[in-house]
PDB file of C-alpha atoms in Angstrom:
ATOM      1  CA  MET A 149      59.138  50.757  23.161  1.00  0.00           C
ATOM      2  CA  ASN A 150      57.214  51.290  19.919  1.00  0.00           C
ATOM      3  CA  GLY A 151      53.660  52.557  19.545  1.00  0.00           C
ATOM      4  CA  TYR A 152      52.065  49.116  19.460  1.00  0.00           C
ATOM      5  CA  GLU A 153      53.899  48.026  22.594  1.00  0.00           C
ATOM      6  CA  ALA A 154      52.832  51.167  24.429  1.00  0.00           C
ATOM      7  CA  LEU A 155      49.220  50.735  23.324  1.00  0.00           C
ATOM      8  CA  GLY A 156      49.273  47.067  24.320  1.00  0.00           C
ATOM      9  CA  LEU A 157      50.707  47.962  27.720  1.00  0.00           C
ATOM     10  CA  LEU A 158      47.996  50.562  28.236  1.00  0.00           C
ATOM     11  CA  ILE A 159      45.240  48.115  27.248  1.00  0.00           C
ATOM     12  CA  PHE A 160      46.676  45.494  29.592  1.00  0.00           C
ATOM     13  CA  ALA A 161      46.790  48.025  32.428  1.00  0.00           C
ATOM     14  CA  VAL A 162      43.158  48.996  31.857  1.00  0.00           C
ATOM     15  CA  LEU A 163      42.036  45.363  31.658  1.00  0.00           C
ATOM     16  CA  PHE A 164      44.022  44.540  34.777  1.00  0.00           C
ATOM     17  CA  ARG A 165      42.428  47.430  36.624  1.00  0.00           C
ATOM     18  CA  ILE A 166      38.897  46.558  35.532  1.00  0.00           C
ATOM     19  CA  PHE A 167      38.880  42.757  35.362  1.00  0.00           C
ATOM     20  CA  LEU A 168      42.031  41.020  36.567  1.00  0.00           C
ATOM     21  CA  LYS A 169      42.390  42.860  39.869  1.00  0.00           C
ATOM     22  CA  PRO A 170      38.890  41.886  41.127  1.00  0.00           C
ATOM     23  CA  ILE A 171      39.473  38.298  39.964  1.00  0.00           C
ATOM     24  CA  LEU A 172      42.827  38.076  41.743  1.00  0.00           C
ATOM     25  CA  ARG A 173      41.315  39.618  44.862  1.00  0.00           C
ATOM     26  CA  THR A 174      38.532  37.013  44.804  1.00  0.00           C
ATOM     27  CA  PHE A 175      41.036  34.163  44.581  1.00  0.00           C
ATOM     28  CA  ALA A 176      43.162  35.723  47.318  1.00  0.00           C
ATOM     29  CA  ALA A 177      40.137  36.017  49.594  1.00  0.00           C
ATOM     30  CA  ARG A 178      39.502  32.275  49.272  1.00  0.00           C
ATOM     31  CA  THR A 179      42.941  31.249  50.510  1.00  0.00           C
ATOM     32  CA  LYS A 180      43.598  30.506  54.158  1.00  0.00           C
ATOM     33  CA  THR A 181      46.461  32.966  54.435  1.00  0.00           C
ATOM     34  CA  GLU A 182      46.250  36.757  54.302  1.00  0.00           C
ATOM     35  CA  LEU A 183      49.721  37.010  52.815  1.00  0.00           C
ATOM     36  CA  ASP A 184      48.529  37.049  49.195  1.00  0.00           C
ATOM     37  CA  ASP A 185      45.900  39.692  50.029  1.00  0.00           C
ATOM     38  CA  LYS A 186      48.545  41.941  51.541  1.00  0.00           C
ATOM     39  CA  ILE A 187      50.905  41.454  48.593  1.00  0.00           C
ATOM     40  CA  LEU A 188      48.110  42.287  46.149  1.00  0.00           C
ATOM     41  CA  ASP A 189      47.204  45.428  48.085  1.00  0.00           C
ATOM     42  CA  ALA A 190      50.854  46.433  48.294  1.00  0.00           C
ATOM     43  CA  VAL A 191      51.713  46.260  44.592  1.00  0.00           C
ATOM     44  CA  THR A 192      48.476  46.857  42.653  1.00  0.00           C
ATOM     45  CA  ASN A 193      48.136  50.646  42.765  1.00  0.00           C
ATOM     46  CA  PRO A 194      51.855  51.480  42.392  1.00  0.00           C
ATOM     47  CA  LEU A 195      52.165  49.089  39.429  1.00  0.00           C
ATOM     48  CA  TRP A 196      49.096  50.638  37.827  1.00  0.00           C
ATOM     49  CA  PHE A 197      50.588  54.122  38.074  1.00  0.00           C
ATOM     50  CA  ILE A 198      53.972  52.894  36.812  1.00  0.00           C
ATOM     51  CA  VAL A 199      52.333  51.507  33.665  1.00  0.00           C
ATOM     52  CA  ILE A 200      50.414  54.752  33.112  1.00  0.00           C
ATOM     53  CA  LEU A 201      53.603  56.774  33.543  1.00  0.00           C
ATOM     54  CA  LEU A 202      55.507  54.554  31.079  1.00  0.00           C
ATOM     55  CA  VAL A 203      52.799  54.971  28.458  1.00  0.00           C
ATOM     56  CA  ALA A 204      52.620  58.715  29.115  1.00  0.00           C
ATOM     57  CA  ASP A 205      56.390  59.016  28.726  1.00  0.00           C
ATOM     58  CA  PHE A 206      56.253  57.168  25.404  1.00  0.00           C
ATOM     59  CA  PHE A 207      53.625  59.468  23.924  1.00  0.00           C
ATOM     60  CA  ILE A 208      55.258  62.613  25.292  1.00  0.00           C
ATOM     61  CA  GLN A 209      58.657  61.682  23.895  1.00  0.00           C
ATOM     62  CA  SER A 210      57.096  60.619  20.578  1.00  0.00           C
ATOM     63  CA  TYR A 211      55.229  63.868  19.921  1.00  0.00           C
ATOM     64  CA  PHE A 212      56.689  66.451  22.325  1.00  0.00           C
ATOM     65  CA  PRO A 213      60.249  65.346  23.172  1.00  0.00           C
ATOM     66  CA  ASN A 214      61.253  66.850  26.483  1.00  0.00           C
ATOM     67  CA  ALA A 215      64.117  65.692  28.706  1.00  0.00           C
ATOM     68  CA  TYR A 216      62.667  67.346  31.809  1.00  0.00           C
ATOM     69  CA  ALA A 217      59.338  65.588  31.387  1.00  0.00           C
ATOM     70  CA  HIS A 218      61.163  62.288  30.900  1.00  0.00           C
ATOM     71  CA  ASN A 219      63.207  62.808  34.067  1.00  0.00           C
ATOM     72  CA  ILE A 220      60.151  63.812  36.084  1.00  0.00           C
ATOM     73  CA  ILE A 221      58.252  60.726  34.961  1.00  0.00           C
ATOM     74  CA  TYR A 222      61.128  58.378  35.743  1.00  0.00           C
ATOM     75  CA  THR A 223      61.641  60.062  39.099  1.00  0.00           C
ATOM     76  CA  LEU A 224      58.031  59.236  39.934  1.00  0.00           C
ATOM     77  CA  ILE A 225      58.525  55.685  38.648  1.00  0.00           C
ATOM     78  CA  ALA A 226      61.596  55.275  40.865  1.00  0.00           C
ATOM     79  CA  VAL A 227      59.637  56.460  43.903  1.00  0.00           C
ATOM     80  CA  LEU A 228      56.763  54.081  43.122  1.00  0.00           C
ATOM     81  CA  ALA A 229      59.182  51.183  42.621  1.00  0.00           C
ATOM     82  CA  ALA A 230      60.786  52.006  45.965  1.00  0.00           C
ATOM     83  CA  VAL A 231      57.346  51.987  47.594  1.00  0.00           C
ATOM     84  CA  ILE A 232      56.675  48.520  46.160  1.00  0.00           C
ATOM     85  CA  VAL A 233      60.023  47.145  47.360  1.00  0.00           C
ATOM     86  CA  TYR A 234      59.575  48.617  50.836  1.00  0.00           C
ATOM     87  CA  ARG A 235      56.007  47.332  51.155  1.00  0.00           C
ATOM     88  CA  LEU A 236      57.016  43.827  50.084  1.00  0.00           C
ATOM     89  CA  ALA A 237      59.986  43.879  52.462  1.00  0.00           C
ATOM     90  CA  LYS A 238      57.720  45.002  55.298  1.00  0.00           C
ATOM     91  CA  ILE A 239      55.296  42.159  54.565  1.00  0.00           C
ATOM     92  CA  PHE A 240      58.179  39.682  54.520  1.00  0.00           C
ATOM     93  CA  ILE A 241      59.547  40.994  57.822  1.00  0.00           C
ATOM     94  CA  PHE A 242      56.304  41.032  59.810  1.00  0.00           C
ATOM     95  CA  ASP A 243      54.262  38.306  58.092  1.00  0.00           C
ATOM     96  CA  VAL A 244      56.959  35.780  57.193  1.00  0.00           C
ATOM     97  CA  ILE A 245      59.765  36.268  59.717  1.00  0.00           C
ATOM     98  CA  GLY A 246      57.533  37.502  62.548  1.00  0.00           C
ATOM     99  CA  PRO A 247      55.385  34.369  62.966  1.00  0.00           C
ATOM    100  CA  THR A 248      58.530  32.230  63.234  1.00  0.00           C
ATOM    101  CA  ARG A 249      59.327  33.766  66.632  1.00  0.00           C
ATOM    102  CA  SER A 250      60.956  31.271  68.930  1.00  0.00           C
ATOM    103  CA  PRO A 251      59.242  30.624  72.288  1.00  0.00           C
ATOM    104  CA  LEU A 252      62.578  31.514  73.862  1.00  0.00           C
ATOM    105  CA  ILE A 253      62.044  35.199  73.124  1.00  0.00           C
ATOM    106  CA  ASP A 254      59.187  37.411  74.244  1.00  0.00           C
ATOM    107  CA  ALA A 255      56.944  39.125  71.701  1.00  0.00           C
ATOM    108  CA  ARG A 256      58.025  42.640  72.692  1.00  0.00           C
ATOM    109  CA  THR A 257      61.727  41.989  72.070  1.00  0.00           C
ATOM    110  CA  MET A 258      60.955  40.226  68.789  1.00  0.00           C
ATOM    111  CA  ARG A 259      58.848  43.141  67.540  1.00  0.00           C
ATOM    112  CA  THR A 260      61.608  45.590  68.479  1.00  0.00           C
ATOM    113  CA  ALA A 261      64.107  43.527  66.493  1.00  0.00           C
ATOM    114  CA  LEU A 262      61.765  43.429  63.499  1.00  0.00           C
ATOM    115  CA  LEU A 263      61.332  47.214  63.671  1.00  0.00           C
ATOM    116  CA  VAL A 264      65.113  47.622  63.596  1.00  0.00           C
ATOM    117  CA  ILE A 265      65.296  45.418  60.488  1.00  0.00           C
ATOM    118  CA  GLN A 266      62.441  47.401  58.917  1.00  0.00           C
ATOM    119  CA  ASN A 267      64.258  50.698  59.497  1.00  0.00           C
ATOM    120  CA  VAL A 268      67.479  49.300  58.027  1.00  0.00           C
ATOM    121  CA  VAL A 269      65.598  48.157  54.910  1.00  0.00           C
ATOM    122  CA  LEU A 270      63.923  51.571  54.631  1.00  0.00           C
ATOM    123  CA  ALA A 271      67.290  53.329  54.849  1.00  0.00           C
ATOM    124  CA  VAL A 272      68.778  51.096  52.134  1.00  0.00           C
ATOM    125  CA  VAL A 273      65.778  51.620  49.829  1.00  0.00           C
ATOM    126  CA  VAL A 274      65.892  55.397  50.331  1.00  0.00           C
ATOM    127  CA  VAL A 275      69.644  55.592  49.655  1.00  0.00           C
ATOM    128  CA  ILE A 276      69.390  53.514  46.467  1.00  0.00           C
ATOM    129  CA  THR A 277      66.362  55.483  45.229  1.00  0.00           C
ATOM    130  CA  VAL A 278      67.917  58.886  45.915  1.00  0.00           C
ATOM    131  CA  THR A 279      71.165  57.790  44.245  1.00  0.00           C
ATOM    132  CA  TYR A 280      69.270  56.689  41.127  1.00  0.00           C
ATOM    133  CA  ILE A 281      67.246  59.922  40.978  1.00  0.00           C
ATOM    134  CA  LEU A 282      70.331  62.112  41.357  1.00  0.00           C
ATOM    135  CA  THR A 283      72.075  60.137  38.606  1.00  0.00           C
ATOM    136  CA  LEU A 284      68.981  60.487  36.415  1.00  0.00           C
ATOM    137  CA  TRP A 285      69.160  64.271  36.732  1.00  0.00           C
ATOM    138  CA  GLY A 286      72.841  64.329  35.835  1.00  0.00           C
ATOM    139  CA  VAL A 287      74.238  64.808  39.322  1.00  0.00           C
ATOM    140  CA  ASP A 288      77.636  63.183  39.832  1.00  0.00           C
ATOM    141  CA  VAL A 289      77.073  61.096  42.942  1.00  0.00           C
ATOM    142  CA  THR A 290      80.661  59.807  43.156  1.00  0.00           C
ATOM    143  CA  PRO A 291      81.885  62.652  45.423  1.00  0.00           C
ATOM    144  CA  LEU A 292      78.724  62.330  47.505  1.00  0.00           C
ATOM    145  CA  LEU A 293      79.199  58.585  47.892  1.00  0.00           C
ATOM    146  CA  ALA A 294      82.869  59.078  48.753  1.00  0.00           C
ATOM    147  CA  SER A 295      82.001  61.696  51.378  1.00  0.00           C
ATOM    148  CA  ALA A 296      79.217  59.521  52.723  1.00  0.00           C
ATOM    149  CA  GLY A 297      81.607  56.572  52.862  1.00  0.00           C
ATOM    150  CA  ILE A 298      84.194  58.539  54.838  1.00  0.00           C
ATOM    151  CA  ALA A 299      81.519  59.928  57.160  1.00  0.00           C
ATOM    152  CA  GLY A 300      79.994  56.481  57.547  1.00  0.00           C
ATOM    153  CA  LEU A 301      83.402  55.016  58.384  1.00  0.00           C
ATOM    154  CA  ALA A 302      84.018  57.679  61.027  1.00  0.00           C
ATOM    155  CA  ILE A 303      80.566  57.211  62.536  1.00  0.00           C
ATOM    156  CA  GLY A 304      80.946  53.442  62.370  1.00  0.00           C
ATOM    157  CA  LEU A 305      84.252  53.574  64.268  1.00  0.00           C
ATOM    158  CA  ALA A 306      82.774  55.923  66.863  1.00  0.00           C
ATOM    159  CA  LEU A 307      79.686  53.767  67.334  1.00  0.00           C
ATOM    160  CA  LYS A 308      81.383  50.397  66.855  1.00  0.00           C
ATOM    161  CA  ASP A 309      80.464  48.910  70.223  1.00  0.00           C
ATOM    162  CA  PRO A 310      76.836  50.190  70.385  1.00  0.00           C
ATOM    163  CA  LEU A 311      76.165  49.083  66.804  1.00  0.00           C
ATOM    164  CA  GLU A 312      77.801  45.712  67.430  1.00  0.00           C
ATOM    165  CA  ASN A 313      75.658  45.173  70.530  1.00  0.00           C
ATOM    166  CA  LEU A 314      72.557  46.254  68.610  1.00  0.00           C
ATOM    167  CA  PHE A 315      73.349  43.829  65.790  1.00  0.00           C
ATOM    168  CA  TYR A 316      73.861  40.921  68.156  1.00  0.00           C
ATOM    169  CA  GLY A 317      70.721  41.945  70.032  1.00  0.00           C
ATOM    170  CA  VAL A 318      68.742  41.491  66.831  1.00  0.00           C
ATOM    171  CA  MET A 319      70.473  38.155  66.238  1.00  0.00           C
ATOM    172  CA  LEU A 320      69.612  37.002  69.767  1.00  0.00           C
ATOM    173  CA  ALA A 321      66.004  37.987  69.162  1.00  0.00           C
ATOM    174  CA  LEU A 322      65.848  36.000  65.926  1.00  0.00           C
ATOM    175  CA  ASP A 323      67.877  33.020  67.158  1.00  0.00           C
ATOM    176  CA  PRO A 324      67.823  33.100  70.974  1.00  0.00           C
ATOM    177  CA  ALA A 325      69.854  30.838  73.241  1.00  0.00           C
ATOM    178  CA  PHE A 326      67.733  31.581  76.308  1.00  0.00           C
ATOM    179  CA  ARG A 327      64.602  33.377  77.455  1.00  0.00           C
ATOM    180  CA  VAL A 328      63.625  35.553  80.388  1.00  0.00           C
ATOM    181  CA  GLY A 329      63.449  33.394  83.517  1.00  0.00           C
ATOM    182  CA  ASP A 330      66.015  30.822  82.386  1.00  0.00           C
ATOM    183  CA  ILE A 331      68.990  29.953  84.584  1.00  0.00           C
ATOM    184  CA  VAL A 332      72.127  30.379  82.495  1.00  0.00           C
ATOM    185  CA  ASP A 333      75.887  30.345  82.781  1.00  0.00           C
ATOM    186  CA  VAL A 334      77.610  32.871  80.523  1.00  0.00           C
ATOM    187  CA  ASP A 335      81.370  32.434  80.880  1.00  0.00           C
ATOM    188  CA  GLY A 336      81.116  31.977  84.645  1.00  0.00           C
ATOM    189  CA  THR A 337      78.263  34.421  85.263  1.00  0.00           C
ATOM    190  CA  VAL A 338      75.488  32.222  86.635  1.00  0.00           C
ATOM    191  CA  GLY A 339      71.988  33.449  87.375  1.00  0.00           C
ATOM    192  CA  GLU A 340      68.454  34.072  86.173  1.00  0.00           C
ATOM    193  CA  VAL A 341      67.860  36.039  82.982  1.00  0.00           C
ATOM    194  CA  LYS A 342      65.792  39.069  83.987  1.00  0.00           C
ATOM    195  CA  GLU A 343      65.783  41.141  80.800  1.00  0.00           C
ATOM    196  CA  ILE A 344      66.841  40.685  77.177  1.00  0.00           C
ATOM    197  CA  GLY A 345      67.340  43.999  75.406  1.00  0.00           C
ATOM    198  CA  LEU A 346      68.682  44.951  72.007  1.00  0.00           C
ATOM    199  CA  ARG A 347      71.972  46.240  73.483  1.00  0.00           C
ATOM    200  CA  ASN A 348      72.495  44.146  76.603  1.00  0.00           C
ATOM    201  CA  THR A 349      71.092  41.354  78.758  1.00  0.00           C
ATOM    202  CA  LYS A 350      70.599  41.515  82.529  1.00  0.00           C
ATOM    203  CA  ILE A 351      71.224  38.473  84.730  1.00  0.00           C
ATOM    204  CA  LEU A 352      70.302  38.202  88.418  1.00  0.00           C
ATOM    205  CA  THR A 353      72.993  36.185  90.189  1.00  0.00           C
ATOM    206  CA  PHE A 354      72.301  33.919  93.160  1.00  0.00           C
ATOM    207  CA  SER A 355      73.977  36.488  95.401  1.00  0.00           C
ATOM    208  CA  GLY A 356      71.298  39.017  94.461  1.00  0.00           C
ATOM    209  CA  ASP A 357      73.389  41.149  92.102  1.00  0.00           C
ATOM    210  CA  ILE A 358      72.324  42.298  88.632  1.00  0.00           C
ATOM    211  CA  VAL A 359      75.004  41.690  86.016  1.00  0.00           C
ATOM    212  CA  THR A 360      74.601  43.526  82.705  1.00  0.00           C
ATOM    213  CA  LEU A 361      76.295  41.767  79.800  1.00  0.00           C
ATOM    214  CA  PRO A 362      76.672  43.322  76.317  1.00  0.00           C
ATOM    215  CA  ASN A 363      74.962  41.201  73.690  1.00  0.00           C
ATOM    216  CA  ALA A 364      78.160  41.114  71.632  1.00  0.00           C
ATOM    217  CA  LYS A 365      79.918  39.414  74.561  1.00  0.00           C
ATOM    218  CA  ILE A 366      77.079  36.890  74.938  1.00  0.00           C
ATOM    219  CA  ALA A 367      77.123  36.098  71.216  1.00  0.00           C
ATOM    220  CA  ASN A 368      80.842  35.289  71.416  1.00  0.00           C
ATOM    221  CA  SER A 369      80.679  33.398  74.708  1.00  0.00           C
ATOM    222  CA  ARG A 370      79.908  29.860  75.791  1.00  0.00           C
ATOM    223  CA  VAL A 371      76.309  29.887  77.044  1.00  0.00           C
ATOM    224  CA  LEU A 372      75.001  27.051  79.208  1.00  0.00           C
ATOM    225  CA  ASN A 373      71.211  27.078  79.615  1.00  0.00           C
ATOM    226  CA  TYR A 374      70.088  24.962  82.568  1.00  0.00           C
ATOM    227  CA  HIS A 375      66.449  25.202  81.461  1.00  0.00           C
ATOM    228  CA  LEU A 376      67.000  23.476  78.124  1.00  0.00           C
ATOM    229  CA  PRO A 377      65.961  20.955  76.978  1.00  0.00           C
ATOM    230  CA  THR A 378      64.077  20.651  80.310  1.00  0.00           C
ATOM    231  CA  ASP A 379      63.891  22.859  83.381  1.00  0.00           C
ATOM    232  CA  LYS A 380      65.311  20.113  85.629  1.00  0.00           C
ATOM    233  CA  ILE A 381      68.736  20.921  87.048  1.00  0.00           C
ATOM    234  CA  ARG A 382      71.233  18.457  88.487  1.00  0.00           C
ATOM    235  CA  ILE A 383      73.714  19.862  90.987  1.00  0.00           C
ATOM    236  CA  THR A 384      76.541  17.888  92.579  1.00  0.00           C
ATOM    237  CA  THR A 385      77.421  19.059  96.084  1.00  0.00           C
ATOM    238  CA  ARG A 386      78.967  17.735  99.302  1.00  0.00           C
ATOM    239  CA  ILE A 387      76.895  17.518 102.490  1.00  0.00           C
ATOM    240  CA  GLY A 388      78.569  16.661 105.772  1.00  0.00           C
ATOM    241  CA  VAL A 389      76.760  14.421 108.272  1.00  0.00           C
ATOM    242  CA  SER A 390      77.692  12.729 111.511  1.00  0.00           C
ATOM    243  CA  TYR A 391      79.475   9.385 111.252  1.00  0.00           C
ATOM    244  CA  ASP A 392      76.844   7.733 113.412  1.00  0.00           C
ATOM    245  CA  SER A 393      73.962   8.934 111.192  1.00  0.00           C
ATOM    246  CA  ASN A 394      71.732   6.364 109.533  1.00  0.00           C
ATOM    247  CA  PRO A 395      72.510   6.495 105.769  1.00  0.00           C
ATOM    248  CA  GLU A 396      68.935   5.625 104.843  1.00  0.00           C
ATOM    249  CA  GLU A 397      67.541   8.372 107.065  1.00  0.00           C
ATOM    250  CA  VAL A 398      70.006  10.871 105.609  1.00  0.00           C
ATOM    251  CA  LYS A 399      69.036   9.878 102.063  1.00  0.00           C
ATOM    252  CA  LYS A 400      65.318  10.114 102.892  1.00  0.00           C
ATOM    253  CA  THR A 401      65.761  13.550 104.459  1.00  0.00           C
ATOM    254  CA  LEU A 402      67.746  14.872 101.482  1.00  0.00           C
ATOM    255  CA  VAL A 403      65.143  13.589  99.008  1.00  0.00           C
ATOM    256  CA  GLU A 404      62.360  15.304 100.977  1.00  0.00           C
ATOM    257  CA  ILE A 405      64.322  18.548 101.011  1.00  0.00           C
ATOM    258  CA  ALA A 406      64.946  18.315  97.265  1.00  0.00           C
ATOM    259  CA  LYS A 407      61.250  17.738  96.562  1.00  0.00           C
ATOM    260  CA  SER A 408      60.074  20.597  98.777  1.00  0.00           C
TER     261      SER A 408
END
């Protein structure tokens, strides 16, 4: 970046702060969605500070070259960039994915799943940012990454089943095959769905027992939902009657029982 580019960037940042930001906010306020307003609020201030820091770094390195000052400035820029990425990801999770919730899943379970996704995104952003900052300051992160990989592998093996159930719980929340209250058949377990959690699902059988099924098992099983596409259920059964019974009377009685 030469002097003219730095000066032009600074002028653009000032003009954006004074003129363009209010104009963009006015246009965003006129739209029917709040998504553009949230995006503008999420990125405006961090971008402004990033531009100021870039210009400051140029002038400092041009007249008072200092590696520590350069590293400090770019550390701050990395943090601000991470804030922008995390804010945008959060908006995407709750304002884009969230409203697409299927009626098969309750709002509480969906929000819990979205919070899990948010925390995963936060962890990824933090790890990438910290890795970049350590590299910027000359720290060899290869041994750290190797150690973290070994530790992560050990933890992953120890927590394989809980993490697998948690993952499939999130998948069930985003793409559910049933909802609370539905009558389902999961590999021979037939009953009413009483609770859908992130780790397991509870089904009340017709004998009055609660069966708890891990979500990983459900995700890899054949699921028959008797409530979809309609809540009408057809059951074939044998009913014994006397040979001298009137067939029409028997049929009428059975229909009345079925309707009651």
